[in-house]
Amino acid sequence: MNDSIDRSSAPRRQWRTAYLSWFAMLLLVVAIVALSATGETGRGYLRFERMAILNDRQYWRLLTGHLVHGSWQHTWLNLAGLGLVAMLFRGVYTPMQWCRIGLLSALCIDLGLVMLMPKLQWYVGLSGVLHGLLAAGAVAWWRIENPWFAAALSVLLIGKLCWEQWQGALPLSGDLPVIVNAHLYGALGGVLAGVLMLPRLKR
């Protein structure tokens, strides 16, 4: 009896998780587009800005700096990357786990920018967090996906990060200067989050 109840409730749980995932994605997209629409005024008030954070205690910038962008091209590139992550890793993590991965990646980026890049005055964009999501997805694939796929994704991601450290940003990176270290810090945060969540993943 209990087994039949568990089996009948499993599809409902899966649908609920899928709806929550898409709803969370929609909210994030709407928030990013809405903040981009505020233009230079909103960007100046919300971007990661070193002096405002350290001197004026405007700590919200540690989060909102990842949601605002320097231009519409920058916005659409990051949203395309977010869509790619959503398609690649659909169902790998729960919506809450994705939120934790994103927050830990953002935290690692913020710490890296504040502590290791004292000359950087401001930063905007989601690309660093996207690298964290990709890294966490790669970690999960080593447990639940074909190891060849996991190895290919890991090599591509590590190769991209190494190239950026050696040669700078890739040609199709948009119309703004790219802070490649943010990609590295975000990926490290994603790896850490993925490793912490490994015990909870089902094969």
Tab-separated table of C-alpha atoms in Angstrom:
chain	number	residue	atom	x	y	z
A	1	MET	CA	0.000	0.000	0.000
A	2	ASN	CA	2.724	2.429	1.001
A	3	ASP	CA	4.711	1.541	-2.094
A	4	SER	CA	1.764	2.341	-4.384
A	5	ILE	CA	1.213	5.677	-2.623
A	6	ASP	CA	4.875	6.580	-3.040
A	7	ARG	CA	4.764	5.671	-6.733
A	8	SER	CA	1.640	7.723	-7.384
A	9	SER	CA	3.022	10.778	-5.601
A	10	ALA	CA	6.383	10.682	-7.394
A	11	PRO	CA	5.074	12.139	-10.698
A	12	ARG	CA	3.356	14.940	-8.783
A	13	ARG	CA	6.597	15.799	-7.025
A	14	GLN	CA	8.435	15.816	-10.362
A	15	TRP	CA	5.868	18.137	-11.947
A	16	ARG	CA	5.955	20.411	-8.911
A	17	THR	CA	9.746	20.612	-9.088
A	18	ALA	CA	9.605	21.340	-12.822
A	19	TYR	CA	7.057	24.125	-12.338
A	20	LEU	CA	9.106	25.645	-9.530
A	21	SER	CA	12.249	25.515	-11.666
A	22	TRP	CA	10.642	27.292	-14.607
A	23	PHE	CA	8.920	29.811	-12.349
A	24	ALA	CA	12.231	30.649	-10.643
A	25	MET	CA	13.904	30.964	-14.054
A	26	LEU	CA	11.150	33.275	-15.274
A	27	LEU	CA	11.471	35.482	-12.189
A	28	LEU	CA	15.222	35.740	-12.675
A	29	VAL	CA	14.870	36.650	-16.353
A	30	VAL	CA	12.208	39.254	-15.586
A	31	ALA	CA	14.377	40.745	-12.833
A	32	ILE	CA	17.422	40.978	-15.106
A	33	VAL	CA	15.475	42.547	-17.972
A	34	ALA	CA	13.702	44.974	-15.634
A	35	LEU	CA	16.963	46.082	-14.035
A	36	SER	CA	18.587	46.496	-17.448
A	37	ALA	CA	15.690	48.713	-18.474
A	38	THR	CA	16.546	51.162	-15.660
A	39	GLY	CA	19.551	52.274	-17.723
A	40	GLU	CA	22.548	54.136	-16.366
A	41	THR	CA	20.674	55.443	-13.321
A	42	GLY	CA	19.727	52.016	-12.025
A	43	ARG	CA	23.094	50.564	-12.978
A	44	GLY	CA	24.923	53.232	-10.989
A	45	TYR	CA	22.848	52.482	-7.889
A	46	LEU	CA	22.979	48.676	-8.121
A	47	ARG	CA	26.333	47.663	-9.605
A	48	PHE	CA	29.187	46.206	-7.575
A	49	GLU	CA	31.125	49.309	-6.569
A	50	ARG	CA	34.082	48.950	-4.243
A	51	MET	CA	33.995	52.290	-2.461
A	52	ALA	CA	30.226	52.222	-1.975
A	53	ILE	CA	30.442	48.747	-0.417
A	54	LEU	CA	33.467	49.313	1.792
A	55	ASN	CA	32.937	52.949	2.794
A	56	ASP	CA	29.171	53.473	2.601
A	57	ARG	CA	28.072	49.921	3.566
A	58	GLN	CA	25.873	49.519	0.509
A	59	TYR	CA	25.991	45.747	0.825
A	60	TRP	CA	23.067	45.098	-1.525
A	61	ARG	CA	25.498	45.758	-4.366
A	62	LEU	CA	27.170	42.421	-3.592
A	63	LEU	CA	24.025	40.749	-4.961
A	64	THR	CA	22.519	43.256	-7.385
A	65	GLY	CA	25.845	43.779	-9.134
A	66	HIS	CA	25.382	40.332	-10.702
A	67	LEU	CA	21.893	41.181	-11.980
A	68	VAL	CA	22.542	44.502	-13.716
A	69	HIS	CA	24.406	44.726	-17.019
A	70	GLY	CA	26.391	47.281	-18.928
A	71	SER	CA	24.314	47.185	-22.115
A	72	TRP	CA	21.465	45.308	-23.762
A	73	GLN	CA	23.950	43.176	-25.706
A	74	HIS	CA	25.570	42.229	-22.416
A	75	THR	CA	22.138	41.372	-21.013
A	76	TRP	CA	21.088	39.147	-23.924
A	77	LEU	CA	24.413	37.304	-23.963
A	78	ASN	CA	24.063	36.453	-20.285
A	79	LEU	CA	20.423	35.425	-20.683
A	80	ALA	CA	21.430	33.137	-23.552
A	81	GLY	CA	24.021	31.583	-21.260
A	82	LEU	CA	21.384	31.121	-18.570
A	83	GLY	CA	19.125	29.366	-21.080
A	84	LEU	CA	21.990	27.060	-22.069
A	85	VAL	CA	22.580	26.109	-18.440
A	86	ALA	CA	18.853	25.446	-17.957
A	87	MET	CA	18.762	23.094	-20.964
A	88	LEU	CA	21.993	21.262	-20.172
A	89	PHE	CA	21.229	20.558	-16.531
A	90	ARG	CA	17.456	20.270	-16.483
A	91	GLY	CA	16.422	18.296	-13.404
A	92	VAL	CA	19.958	17.884	-12.044
A	93	TYR	CA	19.388	20.115	-9.010
A	94	THR	CA	16.241	21.334	-7.297
A	95	PRO	CA	15.344	25.044	-7.584
A	96	MET	CA	16.533	25.608	-4.015
A	97	GLN	CA	19.859	23.916	-4.759
A	98	TRP	CA	20.339	26.080	-7.848
A	99	CYS	CA	19.705	29.148	-5.689
A	100	ARG	CA	22.359	28.003	-3.217
A	101	ILE	CA	24.827	27.360	-6.031
A	102	GLY	CA	24.199	30.803	-7.481
A	103	LEU	CA	24.548	32.526	-4.119
A	104	LEU	CA	27.761	30.689	-3.246
A	105	SER	CA	29.211	31.512	-6.669
A	106	ALA	CA	28.249	35.176	-6.229
A	107	LEU	CA	29.810	35.186	-2.756
A	108	CYS	CA	33.078	33.761	-4.081
A	109	ILE	CA	33.132	36.370	-6.850
A	110	ASP	CA	32.472	39.190	-4.381
A	111	LEU	CA	35.200	37.983	-2.013
A	112	GLY	CA	37.642	37.591	-4.881
A	113	LEU	CA	36.941	41.040	-6.298
A	114	VAL	CA	37.146	42.750	-2.898
A	115	MET	CA	40.200	40.923	-1.541
A	116	LEU	CA	42.237	40.029	-4.621
A	117	MET	CA	41.482	42.855	-7.064
A	118	PRO	CA	41.819	46.117	-5.079
A	119	LYS	CA	42.198	48.195	-8.257
A	120	LEU	CA	38.829	47.099	-9.657
A	121	GLN	CA	36.317	49.843	-8.912
A	122	TRP	CA	33.097	48.408	-10.335
A	123	TYR	CA	31.639	45.278	-11.911
A	124	VAL	CA	28.340	44.203	-13.477
A	125	GLY	CA	26.956	41.046	-15.051
A	126	LEU	CA	25.856	37.472	-14.491
A	127	SER	CA	28.653	35.750	-16.398
A	128	GLY	CA	30.690	34.917	-13.295
A	129	VAL	CA	27.686	33.253	-11.660
A	130	LEU	CA	26.961	31.414	-14.924
A	131	HIS	CA	30.422	29.892	-14.768
A	132	GLY	CA	29.592	28.763	-11.234
A	133	LEU	CA	26.377	27.108	-12.432
A	134	LEU	CA	28.270	25.372	-15.248
A	135	ALA	CA	30.938	24.143	-12.838
A	136	ALA	CA	28.352	22.774	-10.408
A	137	GLY	CA	26.583	21.065	-13.302
A	138	ALA	CA	29.856	19.481	-14.414
A	139	VAL	CA	30.443	18.159	-10.876
A	140	ALA	CA	26.955	16.627	-10.860
A	141	TRP	CA	27.478	15.031	-14.266
A	142	TRP	CA	30.422	13.052	-12.902
A	143	ARG	CA	27.941	11.307	-10.622
A	144	ILE	CA	24.722	11.055	-12.632
A	145	GLU	CA	25.679	11.362	-16.320
A	146	ASN	CA	27.843	9.507	-18.817
A	147	PRO	CA	31.472	10.078	-17.704
A	148	TRP	CA	32.464	10.991	-21.265
A	149	PHE	CA	29.976	13.857	-21.235
A	150	ALA	CA	31.210	14.949	-17.811
A	151	ALA	CA	34.830	14.822	-18.962
A	152	ALA	CA	34.081	16.783	-22.151
A	153	LEU	CA	32.250	19.524	-20.259
A	154	SER	CA	34.974	19.718	-17.603
A	155	VAL	CA	37.736	19.986	-20.218
A	156	LEU	CA	35.850	22.704	-22.111
A	157	LEU	CA	35.206	24.735	-18.963
A	158	ILE	CA	38.741	24.382	-17.610
A	159	GLY	CA	40.170	25.142	-21.047
A	160	LYS	CA	38.090	28.313	-21.326
A	161	LEU	CA	39.157	29.502	-17.871
A	162	CYS	CA	42.838	28.799	-18.621
A	163	TRP	CA	42.611	30.596	-21.971
A	164	GLU	CA	41.081	33.646	-20.300
A	165	GLN	CA	43.829	33.759	-17.705
A	166	TRP	CA	46.462	33.444	-20.410
A	167	GLN	CA	45.062	35.401	-23.369
A	168	GLY	CA	42.083	37.332	-22.004
A	169	ALA	CA	38.400	37.160	-22.913
A	170	LEU	CA	37.119	35.206	-25.905
A	171	PRO	CA	36.219	37.243	-29.040
A	172	LEU	CA	32.429	36.868	-28.626
A	173	SER	CA	32.290	38.278	-25.114
A	174	GLY	CA	30.240	41.402	-25.807
A	175	ASP	CA	30.936	45.102	-26.037
A	176	LEU	CA	32.317	45.688	-22.520
A	177	PRO	CA	35.659	44.854	-20.896
A	178	VAL	CA	35.422	41.360	-19.395
A	179	ILE	CA	36.656	40.687	-15.852
A	180	VAL	CA	37.920	37.168	-16.498
A	181	ASN	CA	38.831	36.633	-12.851
A	182	ALA	CA	35.126	36.851	-12.005
A	183	HIS	CA	34.614	33.790	-14.217
A	184	LEU	CA	37.363	31.963	-12.341
A	185	TYR	CA	36.062	32.881	-8.884
A	186	GLY	CA	32.507	31.958	-9.887
A	187	ALA	CA	33.618	28.578	-11.228
A	188	LEU	CA	35.493	27.836	-8.008
A	189	GLY	CA	32.357	28.671	-6.035
A	190	GLY	CA	30.320	26.392	-8.294
A	191	VAL	CA	32.743	23.500	-7.825
A	192	LEU	CA	32.585	23.967	-4.061
A	193	ALA	CA	28.775	24.045	-4.114
A	194	GLY	CA	28.603	20.991	-6.388
A	195	VAL	CA	30.934	18.978	-4.169
A	196	LEU	CA	28.914	19.893	-1.066
A	197	MET	CA	25.721	18.697	-2.784
A	198	LEU	CA	27.102	15.466	-4.214
A	199	PRO	CA	25.821	13.277	-1.353
A	200	ARG	CA	22.244	14.442	-2.064
A	201	LEU	CA	22.297	13.642	-5.783
A	202	LYS	CA	20.654	10.468	-7.089
A	203	ARG	CA	22.279	8.522	-9.882
